PDB file of C-alpha atoms in Angstrom:
ATOM      1  CA  MET A  12      -3.914  10.955   4.413  1.00  0.00           C
ATOM      2  CA  ARG A  13      -5.988   8.608   6.503  1.00  0.00           C
ATOM      3  CA  VAL A  14      -8.516   6.497   5.105  1.00  0.00           C
ATOM      4  CA  ALA A  15     -11.196   3.979   6.249  1.00  0.00           C
ATOM      5  CA  VAL A  16     -12.485   1.108   4.046  1.00  0.00           C
ATOM      6  CA  VAL A  17     -15.928  -0.177   4.426  1.00  0.00           C
ATOM      7  CA  THR A  18     -17.129  -3.207   2.547  1.00  0.00           C
ATOM      8  CA  VAL A  19     -20.800  -3.981   2.363  1.00  0.00           C
ATOM      9  CA  GLY A  20     -22.515  -7.305   1.886  1.00  0.00           C
ATOM     10  CA  ASP A  21     -24.287 -10.114   3.775  1.00  0.00           C
ATOM     11  CA  GLU A  22     -22.448 -12.535   1.551  1.00  0.00           C
ATOM     12  CA  ILE A  23     -19.025 -11.508   2.868  1.00  0.00           C
ATOM     13  CA  LEU A  24     -20.276 -11.803   6.493  1.00  0.00           C
ATOM     14  CA  ALA A  25     -21.670 -15.242   5.710  1.00  0.00           C
ATOM     15  CA  GLY A  26     -18.327 -16.433   4.217  1.00  0.00           C
ATOM     16  CA  ASP A  27     -19.904 -16.885   0.789  1.00  0.00           C
ATOM     17  CA  THR A  28     -17.521 -14.289  -0.752  1.00  0.00           C
ATOM     18  CA  VAL A  29     -13.944 -13.665  -0.085  1.00  0.00           C
ATOM     19  CA  ASN A  30     -13.330  -9.985   0.752  1.00  0.00           C
ATOM     20  CA  THR A  31     -10.757  -9.421  -2.025  1.00  0.00           C
ATOM     21  CA  ASN A  32     -11.739  -5.860  -2.480  1.00  0.00           C
ATOM     22  CA  ALA A  33     -10.415  -4.663   0.875  1.00  0.00           C
ATOM     23  CA  THR A  34      -7.008  -6.400   0.308  1.00  0.00           C
ATOM     24  CA  TRP A  35      -6.667  -4.743  -3.134  1.00  0.00           C
ATOM     25  CA  LEU A  36      -7.675  -1.386  -1.946  1.00  0.00           C
ATOM     26  CA  CYS A  37      -5.286  -1.475   0.935  1.00  0.00           C
ATOM     27  CA  GLU A  38      -2.406  -2.423  -1.407  1.00  0.00           C
ATOM     28  CA  GLN A  39      -3.196   0.335  -3.746  1.00  0.00           C
ATOM     29  CA  LEU A  40      -3.585   2.926  -0.916  1.00  0.00           C
ATOM     30  CA  THR A  41      -0.529   1.938   0.914  1.00  0.00           C
ATOM     31  CA  ALA A  42       1.464   2.039  -2.334  1.00  0.00           C
ATOM     32  CA  ARG A  43       0.257   5.620  -2.508  1.00  0.00           C
ATOM     33  CA  GLY A  44       1.512   6.535   0.914  1.00  0.00           C
ATOM     34  CA  VAL A  45      -2.000   6.571   2.391  1.00  0.00           C
ATOM     35  CA  THR A  46      -2.506   5.112   5.859  1.00  0.00           C
ATOM     36  CA  VAL A  47      -5.528   2.721   6.086  1.00  0.00           C
ATOM     37  CA  GLY A  48      -6.806   2.911   9.657  1.00  0.00           C
ATOM     38  CA  ARG A  49      -9.915   0.678   9.443  1.00  0.00           C
ATOM     39  CA  ILE A  50     -11.288  -2.096   7.434  1.00  0.00           C
ATOM     40  CA  THR A  51     -15.023  -2.907   8.389  1.00  0.00           C
ATOM     41  CA  THR A  52     -17.635  -5.120   6.847  1.00  0.00           C
ATOM     42  CA  VAL A  53     -21.336  -4.300   7.388  1.00  0.00           C
ATOM     43  CA  PRO A  54     -24.475  -6.023   6.339  1.00  0.00           C
ATOM     44  CA  ASP A  55     -26.777  -4.853   3.588  1.00  0.00           C
ATOM     45  CA  THR A  56     -28.704  -2.709   5.996  1.00  0.00           C
ATOM     46  CA  VAL A  57     -29.195   1.019   5.671  1.00  0.00           C
ATOM     47  CA  SER A  58     -28.765   1.825   9.403  1.00  0.00           C
ATOM     48  CA  ASP A  59     -25.565  -0.182   9.785  1.00  0.00           C
ATOM     49  CA  ILE A  60     -23.998   1.435   6.708  1.00  0.00           C
ATOM     50  CA  ALA A  61     -25.127   4.901   7.866  1.00  0.00           C
ATOM     51  CA  ARG A  62     -23.802   4.389  11.457  1.00  0.00           C
ATOM     52  CA  VAL A  63     -20.173   3.130  10.347  1.00  0.00           C
ATOM     53  CA  VAL A  64     -19.838   5.614   7.535  1.00  0.00           C
ATOM     54  CA  ASN A  65     -20.896   8.582   9.725  1.00  0.00           C
ATOM     55  CA  GLU A  66     -18.415   7.542  12.393  1.00  0.00           C
ATOM     56  CA  TYR A  67     -15.497   7.041  10.021  1.00  0.00           C
ATOM     57  CA  HIS A  68     -16.406  10.183   8.027  1.00  0.00           C
ATOM     58  CA  ALA A  69     -15.756  12.184  11.179  1.00  0.00           C
ATOM     59  CA  GLU A  70     -12.443  10.520  11.993  1.00  0.00           C
ATOM     60  CA  TYR A  71     -10.736  10.090   8.556  1.00  0.00           C
ATOM     61  CA  ASP A  72      -9.828  12.061   5.590  1.00  0.00           C
ATOM     62  CA  ALA A  73     -11.770   9.895   3.292  1.00  0.00           C
ATOM     63  CA  VAL A  74     -13.999   6.809   3.378  1.00  0.00           C
ATOM     64  CA  ILE A  75     -14.125   4.203   0.740  1.00  0.00           C
ATOM     65  CA  VAL A  76     -17.383   2.068   0.578  1.00  0.00           C
ATOM     66  CA  THR A  77     -17.504  -0.902  -1.811  1.00  0.00           C
ATOM     67  CA  GLY A  78     -20.582  -3.090  -2.582  1.00  0.00           C
ATOM     68  CA  GLY A  79     -24.335  -2.650  -2.654  1.00  0.00           C
ATOM     69  CA  LEU A  80     -24.588  -0.352  -5.598  1.00  0.00           C
ATOM     70  CA  GLY A  81     -27.563  -0.838  -8.093  1.00  0.00           C
ATOM     71  CA  PRO A  82     -31.221  -1.045  -8.257  1.00  0.00           C
ATOM     72  CA  THR A  83     -31.954  -4.342  -6.545  1.00  0.00           C
ATOM     73  CA  HIS A  84     -33.551  -4.933  -3.181  1.00  0.00           C
ATOM     74  CA  ASP A  85     -30.267  -5.426  -1.296  1.00  0.00           C
ATOM     75  CA  ASP A  86     -28.423  -2.602  -2.901  1.00  0.00           C
ATOM     76  CA  VAL A  87     -28.852   0.025  -0.223  1.00  0.00           C
ATOM     77  CA  THR A  88     -25.341   1.610   0.057  1.00  0.00           C
ATOM     78  CA  MET A  89     -26.368   4.724  -1.556  1.00  0.00           C
ATOM     79  CA  GLU A  90     -29.225   5.103   0.904  1.00  0.00           C
ATOM     80  CA  GLY A  91     -26.835   4.530   3.872  1.00  0.00           C
ATOM     81  CA  ILE A  92     -24.321   6.978   2.655  1.00  0.00           C
ATOM     82  CA  ALA A  93     -26.980   9.502   2.167  1.00  0.00           C
ATOM     83  CA  ALA A  94     -28.298   9.051   5.669  1.00  0.00           C
ATOM     84  CA  ALA A  95     -24.806   9.285   7.066  1.00  0.00           C
ATOM     85  CA  VAL A  96     -24.508  12.865   5.747  1.00  0.00           C
ATOM     86  CA  GLY A  97     -28.095  13.907   6.085  1.00  0.00           C
ATOM     87  CA  GLN A  98     -28.935  13.919   2.413  1.00  0.00           C
ATOM     88  CA  SER A  99     -31.700  12.327   0.328  1.00  0.00           C
ATOM     89  CA  VAL A 100     -31.243   9.892  -2.587  1.00  0.00           C
ATOM     90  CA  GLU A 101     -32.370  11.376  -5.838  1.00  0.00           C
ATOM     91  CA  PRO A 102     -32.195  10.621  -9.580  1.00  0.00           C
ATOM     92  CA  HIS A 103     -28.943  11.988 -10.878  1.00  0.00           C
ATOM     93  CA  ALA A 104     -28.878  13.690 -14.209  1.00  0.00           C
ATOM     94  CA  ALA A 105     -25.214  12.990 -14.835  1.00  0.00           C
ATOM     95  CA  ALA A 106     -25.580   9.351 -14.260  1.00  0.00           C
ATOM     96  CA  LYS A 107     -28.489   9.175 -16.573  1.00  0.00           C
ATOM     97  CA  GLU A 108     -26.619  11.027 -19.274  1.00  0.00           C
ATOM     98  CA  TRP A 109     -23.636   8.759 -18.866  1.00  0.00           C
ATOM     99  CA  LEU A 110     -25.627   5.522 -19.179  1.00  0.00           C
ATOM    100  CA  THR A 111     -27.700   6.658 -22.113  1.00  0.00           C
ATOM    101  CA  SER A 112     -25.230   8.632 -24.196  1.00  0.00           C
ATOM    102  CA  GLN A 113     -21.901   6.824 -23.275  1.00  0.00           C
ATOM    103  CA  LYS A 114     -23.043   3.302 -22.490  1.00  0.00           C
ATOM    104  CA  GLY A 115     -25.943   3.213 -24.983  1.00  0.00           C
ATOM    105  CA  TYR A 116     -28.737   2.260 -22.745  1.00  0.00           C
ATOM    106  CA  ALA A 117     -32.242   3.477 -23.440  1.00  0.00           C
ATOM    107  CA  ALA A 118     -33.712   5.520 -20.531  1.00  0.00           C
ATOM    108  CA  ASP A 119     -36.781   3.371 -20.427  1.00  0.00           C
ATOM    109  CA  ASP A 120     -34.598   0.230 -20.092  1.00  0.00           C
ATOM    110  CA  LEU A 121     -32.841   1.375 -16.895  1.00  0.00           C
ATOM    111  CA  ALA A 122     -34.312  -0.206 -13.782  1.00  0.00           C
ATOM    112  CA  ASP A 123     -35.705   2.199 -11.157  1.00  0.00           C
ATOM    113  CA  GLY A 124     -33.002   3.279  -8.838  1.00  0.00           C
ATOM    114  CA  THR A 125     -30.058   2.702 -11.185  1.00  0.00           C
ATOM    115  CA  THR A 126     -29.277   6.378 -11.380  1.00  0.00           C
ATOM    116  CA  ALA A 127     -30.188   7.261  -7.823  1.00  0.00           C
ATOM    117  CA  LEU A 128     -27.317   8.837  -5.829  1.00  0.00           C
ATOM    118  CA  PRO A 129     -27.023  11.043  -2.697  1.00  0.00           C
ATOM    119  CA  ALA A 130     -28.045  14.573  -3.412  1.00  0.00           C
ATOM    120  CA  HIS A 131     -25.164  16.886  -4.569  1.00  0.00           C
ATOM    121  CA  ALA A 132     -22.979  13.752  -5.102  1.00  0.00           C
ATOM    122  CA  ARG A 133     -20.367  13.674  -7.911  1.00  0.00           C
ATOM    123  CA  MET A 134     -21.047  10.695 -10.166  1.00  0.00           C
ATOM    124  CA  LEU A 135     -18.301   8.266 -10.951  1.00  0.00           C
ATOM    125  CA  PRO A 136     -18.749   6.486 -14.358  1.00  0.00           C
ATOM    126  CA  ASN A 137     -18.650   2.628 -14.230  1.00  0.00           C
ATOM    127  CA  GLU A 138     -16.577   1.937 -17.270  1.00  0.00           C
ATOM    128  CA  VAL A 139     -16.770  -1.867 -16.756  1.00  0.00           C
ATOM    129  CA  GLY A 140     -20.325  -2.323 -15.530  1.00  0.00           C
ATOM    130  CA  VAL A 141     -23.590  -0.454 -15.113  1.00  0.00           C
ATOM    131  CA  ALA A 142     -24.152   0.930 -11.568  1.00  0.00           C
ATOM    132  CA  PRO A 143     -22.419   4.272 -11.154  1.00  0.00           C
ATOM    133  CA  GLY A 144     -20.415   5.193  -8.178  1.00  0.00           C
ATOM    134  CA  ALA A 145     -20.356   8.468  -6.310  1.00  0.00           C
ATOM    135  CA  VAL A 146     -18.375  10.895  -4.119  1.00  0.00           C
ATOM    136  CA  VAL A 147     -20.095  12.808  -1.473  1.00  0.00           C
ATOM    137  CA  GLU A 148     -18.155  14.753   1.201  1.00  0.00           C
ATOM    138  CA  GLU A 149     -15.022  12.635   0.870  1.00  0.00           C
ATOM    139  CA  ILE A 150     -16.979   9.421   0.995  1.00  0.00           C
ATOM    140  CA  TYR A 151     -16.400   7.297  -2.197  1.00  0.00           C
ATOM    141  CA  ALA A 152     -18.915   4.607  -3.152  1.00  0.00           C
ATOM    142  CA  PHE A 153     -17.516   1.875  -5.516  1.00  0.00           C
ATOM    143  CA  PRO A 154     -19.166  -1.201  -6.868  1.00  0.00           C
ATOM    144  CA  GLY A 155     -18.537  -4.538  -5.224  1.00  0.00           C
ATOM    145  CA  VAL A 156     -17.712  -6.496  -8.421  1.00  0.00           C
ATOM    146  CA  PRO A 157     -13.888  -6.533  -8.358  1.00  0.00           C
ATOM    147  CA  PRO A 158     -13.177  -5.498 -11.926  1.00  0.00           C
ATOM    148  CA  GLU A 159     -15.688  -2.643 -11.657  1.00  0.00           C
ATOM    149  CA  MET A 160     -14.317  -1.462  -8.294  1.00  0.00           C
ATOM    150  CA  GLN A 161     -10.744  -1.588  -9.508  1.00  0.00           C
ATOM    151  CA  ALA A 162     -11.439   0.436 -12.668  1.00  0.00           C
ATOM    152  CA  MET A 163     -13.408   3.042 -10.609  1.00  0.00           C
ATOM    153  CA  PHE A 164     -10.807   3.379  -7.960  1.00  0.00           C
ATOM    154  CA  ASN A 165      -8.053   3.835 -10.635  1.00  0.00           C
ATOM    155  CA  SER A 166     -10.077   6.605 -12.204  1.00  0.00           C
ATOM    156  CA  VAL A 167      -9.804   8.620  -8.973  1.00  0.00           C
ATOM    157  CA  ALA A 168      -6.525   7.182  -7.533  1.00  0.00           C
ATOM    158  CA  THR A 169      -4.781  10.481  -7.744  1.00  0.00           C
ATOM    159  CA  GLU A 170      -7.156  11.902  -5.188  1.00  0.00           C
ATOM    160  CA  PHE A 171      -5.542   9.567  -2.556  1.00  0.00           C
ATOM    161  CA  THR A 172      -2.028  10.762  -1.602  1.00  0.00           C
ATOM    162  CA  GLY A 173       0.452  10.526   1.351  1.00  0.00           C
ATOM    163  CA  GLU A 174       3.984  10.477   2.180  1.00  0.00           C
ATOM    164  CA  GLN A 175       5.748   7.564   0.258  1.00  0.00           C
ATOM    165  CA  THR A 176       7.109   4.806   2.430  1.00  0.00           C
ATOM    166  CA  VAL A 177       9.810   2.204   1.812  1.00  0.00           C
ATOM    167  CA  THR A 178       9.626  -1.344   3.008  1.00  0.00           C
ATOM    168  CA  GLU A 179      11.935  -4.266   3.297  1.00  0.00           C
ATOM    169  CA  THR A 180      11.308  -7.672   4.766  1.00  0.00           C
ATOM    170  CA  VAL A 181      13.939  -9.965   6.435  1.00  0.00           C
ATOM    171  CA  ALA A 182      13.088 -13.623   6.576  1.00  0.00           C
ATOM    172  CA  ILE A 183      14.388 -15.179   9.823  1.00  0.00           C
ATOM    173  CA  ASP A 184      14.810 -18.862  10.779  1.00  0.00           C
ATOM    174  CA  GLU A 185      14.186 -18.365  14.373  1.00  0.00           C
ATOM    175  CA  TYR A 186      10.999 -18.427  16.625  1.00  0.00           C
ATOM    176  CA  GLU A 187       9.276 -15.207  17.013  1.00  0.00           C
ATOM    177  CA  SER A 188       9.533 -15.201  20.811  1.00  0.00           C
ATOM    178  CA  GLU A 189      13.318 -15.426  20.489  1.00  0.00           C
ATOM    179  CA  LEU A 190      13.580 -12.179  18.644  1.00  0.00           C
ATOM    180  CA  ILE A 191      11.793  -9.945  21.173  1.00  0.00           C
ATOM    181  CA  ASP A 192      14.878  -8.284  22.695  1.00  0.00           C
ATOM    182  CA  ARG A 193      16.581  -7.760  19.316  1.00  0.00           C
ATOM    183  CA  ILE A 194      13.407  -6.243  17.926  1.00  0.00           C
ATOM    184  CA  ALA A 195      13.156  -3.973  20.894  1.00  0.00           C
ATOM    185  CA  ASP A 196      16.745  -2.866  20.391  1.00  0.00           C
ATOM    186  CA  LEU A 197      16.018  -2.356  16.711  1.00  0.00           C
ATOM    187  CA  ARG A 198      13.130  -0.155  17.389  1.00  0.00           C
ATOM    188  CA  GLU A 199      15.049   1.993  19.837  1.00  0.00           C
ATOM    189  CA  GLN A 200      18.008   2.542  17.501  1.00  0.00           C
ATOM    190  CA  PHE A 201      16.127   3.171  14.271  1.00  0.00           C
ATOM    191  CA  ALA A 202      13.210   5.309  13.112  1.00  0.00           C
ATOM    192  CA  VAL A 203      11.307   2.431  11.431  1.00  0.00           C
ATOM    193  CA  THR A 204       8.070   0.720  12.048  1.00  0.00           C
ATOM    194  CA  VAL A 205       8.475  -2.963  12.721  1.00  0.00           C
ATOM    195  CA  GLY A 206       5.982  -5.739  11.851  1.00  0.00           C
ATOM    196  CA  SER A 207       6.616  -9.444  12.813  1.00  0.00           C
ATOM    197  CA  TYR A 208       4.787 -12.255  10.923  1.00  0.00           C
ATOM    198  CA  PRO A 209       5.375 -15.874  11.980  1.00  0.00           C
ATOM    199  CA  GLY A 210       4.830 -18.840   9.666  1.00  0.00           C
ATOM    200  CA  GLU A 211       7.296 -21.420   8.255  1.00  0.00           C
ATOM    201  CA  TYR A 212       9.770 -18.717   9.169  1.00  0.00           C
ATOM    202  CA  VAL A 213       9.418 -15.178  10.841  1.00  0.00           C
ATOM    203  CA  ARG A 214       9.070 -12.264   8.304  1.00  0.00           C
ATOM    204  CA  VAL A 215      10.109  -9.055   9.932  1.00  0.00           C
ATOM    205  CA  LYS A 216       8.851  -5.968   7.957  1.00  0.00           C
ATOM    206  CA  LEU A 217      10.671  -2.702   8.200  1.00  0.00           C
ATOM    207  CA  THR A 218       8.869   0.447   7.039  1.00  0.00           C
ATOM    208  CA  SER A 219       9.800   4.149   7.078  1.00  0.00           C
ATOM    209  CA  THR A 220       9.533   7.318   4.973  1.00  0.00           C
ATOM    210  CA  ASP A 221      13.368   7.384   5.159  1.00  0.00           C
ATOM    211  CA  PRO A 222      15.070   4.845   2.818  1.00  0.00           C
ATOM    212  CA  GLU A 223      18.344   5.116   4.638  1.00  0.00           C
ATOM    213  CA  ALA A 224      16.763   4.173   8.023  1.00  0.00           C
ATOM    214  CA  VAL A 225      15.137   1.130   6.426  1.00  0.00           C
ATOM    215  CA  ALA A 226      18.567   0.112   4.893  1.00  0.00           C
ATOM    216  CA  ALA A 227      20.395   0.623   8.122  1.00  0.00           C
ATOM    217  CA  ALA A 228      17.850  -1.245  10.144  1.00  0.00           C
ATOM    218  CA  ARG A 229      17.866  -4.130   7.709  1.00  0.00           C
ATOM    219  CA  GLN A 230      21.806  -4.331   7.839  1.00  0.00           C
ATOM    220  CA  TRP A 231      21.679  -4.193  11.610  1.00  0.00           C
ATOM    221  CA  LEU A 232      19.060  -6.919  11.886  1.00  0.00           C
ATOM    222  CA  THR A 233      20.495  -9.346   9.347  1.00  0.00           C
ATOM    223  CA  ALA A 234      23.713  -9.260  11.206  1.00  0.00           C
ATOM    224  CA  ARG A 235      22.109 -10.486  14.376  1.00  0.00           C
ATOM    225  CA  VAL A 236      19.761 -13.177  13.214  1.00  0.00           C
ATOM    226  CA  SER A 237      19.766 -16.537  11.533  1.00  0.00           C
ATOM    227  CA  LEU A 238      18.390 -15.861   8.084  1.00  0.00           C
ATOM    228  CA  ALA A 239      15.862 -18.251   6.570  1.00  0.00           C
ATOM    229  CA  ASP A 240      16.770 -19.963   3.294  1.00  0.00           C
ATOM    230  CA  THR A 241      14.148 -18.407   1.174  1.00  0.00           C
ATOM    231  CA  ASP A 242      13.772 -15.868  -1.662  1.00  0.00           C
ATOM    232  CA  ASP A 243      10.267 -14.968  -0.521  1.00  0.00           C
ATOM    233  CA  GLU A 244      10.168 -11.544   0.931  1.00  0.00           C
ATOM    234  CA  THR A 245       6.554 -10.625   0.457  1.00  0.00           C
ATOM    235  CA  PRO A 246       5.330  -8.500   3.332  1.00  0.00           C
TER     236      PRO A 246
END
């Protein structure tokens, strides 16, 4: 399964908010064997949301959109998603029912637009907050508040599946440029994906759906490099 992640918010683009949602989602999706092909941040503008979601909807198995849910002036994600799939935004009976019967809100107390979702969308209850999410044509709309987004993703996590991968990381006390030939040899000999991440030391990440291939590649590489003196093997 291939997924694109779209985060919505002027505050992210301005640097006022760190985009932790994208990182968390990618970790969860990767752990489920899902391939994340795009991470894109767009402003709180209907046309920008619609354009990007429409493009990714055609290319990926699913699109996850976070942020911009609710009734305030800059919460336009639902409008953008609806425009992307040629639908209108309408009051959603299931959203109203959830908020009034399960969350205890009086219908008259709900701000205009709180229950507005793309037509024919499946409503996703917000167990932590107020604004509901939605699924329409494999486009998932989650809130931008991290605890709300995480709870909502977890409620549908089983809908995101893929072939499980195994990853091991080797910490190497050499310059990355010195490893070029050995990494090339490793890639020729083993069916693994290789990532190289320089820092205080170089972390070489080995990934495959075949655990034996990863183990063999790690053994081959560790025998041919100077290992860094560290216990940190975080990818």
